[in-house]
PDB file of C-alpha atoms in Angstrom:
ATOM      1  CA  UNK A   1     -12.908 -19.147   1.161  1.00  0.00           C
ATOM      2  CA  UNK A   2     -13.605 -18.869  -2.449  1.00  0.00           C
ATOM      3  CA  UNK A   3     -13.755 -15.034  -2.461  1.00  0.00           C
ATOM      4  CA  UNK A   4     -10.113 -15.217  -1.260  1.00  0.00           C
ATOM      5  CA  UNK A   5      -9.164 -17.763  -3.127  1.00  0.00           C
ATOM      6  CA  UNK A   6     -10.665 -15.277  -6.020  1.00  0.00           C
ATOM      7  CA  UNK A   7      -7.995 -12.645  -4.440  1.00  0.00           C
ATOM      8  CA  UNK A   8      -5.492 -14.368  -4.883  1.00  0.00           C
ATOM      9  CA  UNK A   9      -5.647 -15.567  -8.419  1.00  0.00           C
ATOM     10  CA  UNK A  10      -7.358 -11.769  -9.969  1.00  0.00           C
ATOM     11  CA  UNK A  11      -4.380 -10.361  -7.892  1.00  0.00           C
ATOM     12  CA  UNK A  12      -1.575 -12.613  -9.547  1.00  0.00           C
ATOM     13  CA  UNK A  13      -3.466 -11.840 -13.104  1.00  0.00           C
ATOM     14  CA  UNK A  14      -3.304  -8.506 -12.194  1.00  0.00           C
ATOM     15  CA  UNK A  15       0.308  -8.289 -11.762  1.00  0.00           C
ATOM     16  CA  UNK A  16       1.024 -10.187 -14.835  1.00  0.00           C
ATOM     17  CA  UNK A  17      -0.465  -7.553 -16.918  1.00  0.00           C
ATOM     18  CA  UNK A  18       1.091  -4.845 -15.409  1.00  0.00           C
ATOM     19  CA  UNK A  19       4.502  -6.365 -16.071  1.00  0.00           C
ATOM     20  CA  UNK A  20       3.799  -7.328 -19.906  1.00  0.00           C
ATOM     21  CA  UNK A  21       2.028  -3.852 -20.211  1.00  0.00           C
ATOM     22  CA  UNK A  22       5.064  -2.133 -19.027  1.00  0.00           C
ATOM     23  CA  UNK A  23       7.238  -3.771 -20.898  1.00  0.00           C
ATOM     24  CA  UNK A  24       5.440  -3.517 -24.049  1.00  0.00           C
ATOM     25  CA  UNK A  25       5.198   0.460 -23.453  1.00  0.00           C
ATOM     26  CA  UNK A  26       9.041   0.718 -22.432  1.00  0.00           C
ATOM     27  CA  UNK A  27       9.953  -1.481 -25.548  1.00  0.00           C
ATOM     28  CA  UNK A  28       8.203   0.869 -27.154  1.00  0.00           C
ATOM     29  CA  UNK A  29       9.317   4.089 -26.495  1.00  0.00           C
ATOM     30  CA  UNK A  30      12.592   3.302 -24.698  1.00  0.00           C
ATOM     31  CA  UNK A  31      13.815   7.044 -23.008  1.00  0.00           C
ATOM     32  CA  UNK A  32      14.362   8.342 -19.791  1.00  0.00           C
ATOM     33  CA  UNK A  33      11.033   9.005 -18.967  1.00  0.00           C
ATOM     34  CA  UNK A  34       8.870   5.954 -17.293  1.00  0.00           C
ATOM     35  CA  UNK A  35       6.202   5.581 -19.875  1.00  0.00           C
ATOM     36  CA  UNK A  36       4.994   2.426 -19.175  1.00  0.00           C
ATOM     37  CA  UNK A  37       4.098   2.482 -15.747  1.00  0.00           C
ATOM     38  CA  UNK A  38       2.391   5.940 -16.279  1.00  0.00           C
ATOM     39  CA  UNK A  39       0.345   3.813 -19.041  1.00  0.00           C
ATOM     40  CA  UNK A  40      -0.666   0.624 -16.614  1.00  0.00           C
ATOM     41  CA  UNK A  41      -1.647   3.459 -13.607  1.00  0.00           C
ATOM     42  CA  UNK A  42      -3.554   5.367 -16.550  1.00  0.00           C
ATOM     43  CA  UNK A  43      -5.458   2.347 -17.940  1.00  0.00           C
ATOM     44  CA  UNK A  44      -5.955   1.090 -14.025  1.00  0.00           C
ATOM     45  CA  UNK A  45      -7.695   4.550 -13.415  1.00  0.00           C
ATOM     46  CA  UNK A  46      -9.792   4.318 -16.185  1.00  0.00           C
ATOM     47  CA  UNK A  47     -11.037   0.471 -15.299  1.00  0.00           C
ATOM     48  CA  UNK A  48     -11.422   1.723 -11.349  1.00  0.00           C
ATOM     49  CA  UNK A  49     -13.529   4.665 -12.471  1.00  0.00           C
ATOM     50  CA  UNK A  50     -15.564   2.285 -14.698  1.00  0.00           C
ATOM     51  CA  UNK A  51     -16.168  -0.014 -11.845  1.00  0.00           C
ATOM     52  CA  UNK A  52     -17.149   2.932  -9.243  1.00  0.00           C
ATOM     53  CA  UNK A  53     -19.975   4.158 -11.792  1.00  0.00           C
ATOM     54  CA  UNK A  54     -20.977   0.230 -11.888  1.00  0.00           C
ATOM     55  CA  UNK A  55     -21.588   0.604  -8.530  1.00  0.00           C
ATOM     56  CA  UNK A  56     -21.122  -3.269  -7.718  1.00  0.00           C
ATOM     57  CA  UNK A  57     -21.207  -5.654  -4.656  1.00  0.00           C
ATOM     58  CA  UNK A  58     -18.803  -5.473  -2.080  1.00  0.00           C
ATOM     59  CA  UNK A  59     -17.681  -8.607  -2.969  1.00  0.00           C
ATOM     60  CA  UNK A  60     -17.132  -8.004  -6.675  1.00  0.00           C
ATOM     61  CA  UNK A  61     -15.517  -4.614  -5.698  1.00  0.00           C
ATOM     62  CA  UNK A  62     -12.836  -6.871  -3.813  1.00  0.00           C
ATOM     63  CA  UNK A  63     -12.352  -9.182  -6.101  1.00  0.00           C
ATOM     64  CA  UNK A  64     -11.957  -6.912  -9.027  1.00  0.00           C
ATOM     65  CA  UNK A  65     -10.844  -3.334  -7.566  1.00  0.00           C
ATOM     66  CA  UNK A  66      -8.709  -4.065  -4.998  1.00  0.00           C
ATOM     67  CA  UNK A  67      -7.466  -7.190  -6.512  1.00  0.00           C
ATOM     68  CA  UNK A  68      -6.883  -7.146 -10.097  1.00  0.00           C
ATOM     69  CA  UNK A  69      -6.754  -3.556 -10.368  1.00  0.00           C
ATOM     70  CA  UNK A  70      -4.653  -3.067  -7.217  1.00  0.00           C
ATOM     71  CA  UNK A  71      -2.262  -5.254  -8.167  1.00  0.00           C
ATOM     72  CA  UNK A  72      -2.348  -4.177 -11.684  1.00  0.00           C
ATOM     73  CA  UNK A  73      -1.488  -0.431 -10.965  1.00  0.00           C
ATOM     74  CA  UNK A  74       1.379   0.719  -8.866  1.00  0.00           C
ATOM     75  CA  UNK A  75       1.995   3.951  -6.528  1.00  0.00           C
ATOM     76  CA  UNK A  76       5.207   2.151  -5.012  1.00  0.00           C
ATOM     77  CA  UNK A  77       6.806   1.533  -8.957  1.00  0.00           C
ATOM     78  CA  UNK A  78       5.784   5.174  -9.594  1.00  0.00           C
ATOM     79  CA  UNK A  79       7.009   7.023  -6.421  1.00  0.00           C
ATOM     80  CA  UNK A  80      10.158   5.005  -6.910  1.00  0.00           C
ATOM     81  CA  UNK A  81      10.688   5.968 -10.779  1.00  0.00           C
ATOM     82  CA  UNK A  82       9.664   9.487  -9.871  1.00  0.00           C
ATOM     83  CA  UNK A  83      13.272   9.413  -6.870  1.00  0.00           C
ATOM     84  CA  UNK A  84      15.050   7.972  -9.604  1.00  0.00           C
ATOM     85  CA  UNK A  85      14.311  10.704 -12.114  1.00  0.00           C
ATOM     86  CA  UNK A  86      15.099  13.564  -9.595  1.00  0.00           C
ATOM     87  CA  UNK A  87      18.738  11.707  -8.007  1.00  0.00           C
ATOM     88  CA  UNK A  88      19.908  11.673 -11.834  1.00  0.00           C
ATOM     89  CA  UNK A  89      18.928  15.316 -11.535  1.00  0.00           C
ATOM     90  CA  UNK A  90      15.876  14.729 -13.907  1.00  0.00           C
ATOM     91  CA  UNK A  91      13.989  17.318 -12.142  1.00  0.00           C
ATOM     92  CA  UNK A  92      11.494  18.459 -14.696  1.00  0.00           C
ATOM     93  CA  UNK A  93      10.897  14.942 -15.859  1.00  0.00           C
ATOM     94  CA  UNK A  94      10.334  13.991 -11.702  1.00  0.00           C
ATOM     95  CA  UNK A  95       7.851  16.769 -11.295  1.00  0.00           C
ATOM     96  CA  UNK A  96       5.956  15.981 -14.710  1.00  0.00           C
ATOM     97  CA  UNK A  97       5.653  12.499 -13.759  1.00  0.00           C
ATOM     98  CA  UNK A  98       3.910  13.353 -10.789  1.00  0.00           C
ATOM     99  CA  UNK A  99       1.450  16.332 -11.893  1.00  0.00           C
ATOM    100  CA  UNK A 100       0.629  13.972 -15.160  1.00  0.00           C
ATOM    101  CA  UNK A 101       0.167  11.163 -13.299  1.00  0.00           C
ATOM    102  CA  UNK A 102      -2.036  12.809 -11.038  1.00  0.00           C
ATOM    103  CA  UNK A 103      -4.146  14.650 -13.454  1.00  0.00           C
ATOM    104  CA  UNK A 104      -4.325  12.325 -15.838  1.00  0.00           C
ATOM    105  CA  UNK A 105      -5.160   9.633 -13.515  1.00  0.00           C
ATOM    106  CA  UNK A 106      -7.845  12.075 -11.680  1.00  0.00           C
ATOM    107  CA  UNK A 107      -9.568  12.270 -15.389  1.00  0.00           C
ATOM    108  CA  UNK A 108      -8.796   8.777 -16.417  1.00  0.00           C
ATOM    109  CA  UNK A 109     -10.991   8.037 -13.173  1.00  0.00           C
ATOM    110  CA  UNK A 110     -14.092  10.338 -13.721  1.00  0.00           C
ATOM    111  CA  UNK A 111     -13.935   9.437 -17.368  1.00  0.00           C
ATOM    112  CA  UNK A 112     -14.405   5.760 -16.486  1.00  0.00           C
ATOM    113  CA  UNK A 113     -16.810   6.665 -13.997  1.00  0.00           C
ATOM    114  CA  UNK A 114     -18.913   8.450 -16.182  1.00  0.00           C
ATOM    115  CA  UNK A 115     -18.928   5.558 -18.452  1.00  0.00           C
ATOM    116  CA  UNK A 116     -19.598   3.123 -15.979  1.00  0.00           C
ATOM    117  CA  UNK A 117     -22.428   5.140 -15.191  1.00  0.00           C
ATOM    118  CA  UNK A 118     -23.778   4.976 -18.459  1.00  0.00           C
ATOM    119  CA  UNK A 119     -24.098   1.396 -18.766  1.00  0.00           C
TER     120      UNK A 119
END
């Protein structure tokens, strides 16, 4: 019970920070490009990869992965930006959002990895 208990409150923290994270990126650099979620799923890559090379307990890999870090990242928010993009006829910004979200998020992984594996 505590472990979902857990769930539920990492996942709600999670979400939290994704929304002030976004925010504070779009406030930032307010254009037609979604910059802030492509920070949060950046960031969330990097902290995933960290925890894979920690290599820890099930439990823990719940609790923080899939909960915090799930909730904190967001393939819905970016697919959805990414439809947006293309029905305004933003096609080059569409495709860039998903090859730079993809590679960068493939390297933000391993690099997180590596240094989780490292410590």
């Amino acid at each position: 019970m505590m472990l979902w208990a857990g769930v539920v409150l990492a996942g709600g923290v999670g979400a939290v920070l994704r929304f002030l994270v976004d925010r504070a990126v779009a406030r930032r650099l307010a254009r037609g490009f979604p910059f802030g979620t492509l920070v949060v799923n950046l960031t969330g890559s990097v902290v995933l990869g960290l925890l894979s090379g920690l290599a820890l307990s099930p439990q823990w890999g719940l609790l923080v992965g899939t909960a915090l870090v799930g909730s904190y990242t967001t393939f819905s928010t970016w697919m959805l930006e990414t439809q947006r993009l293309a029905e305004e006829h933003q096609r080059l910004p569409a495709g860039a959002n998903i090859v730079v979200g993809v590679v960068l998020g493939l390297a933000a992984a391993l690099l997180g990895q590596a240094l989780g594996g490292r410590l």
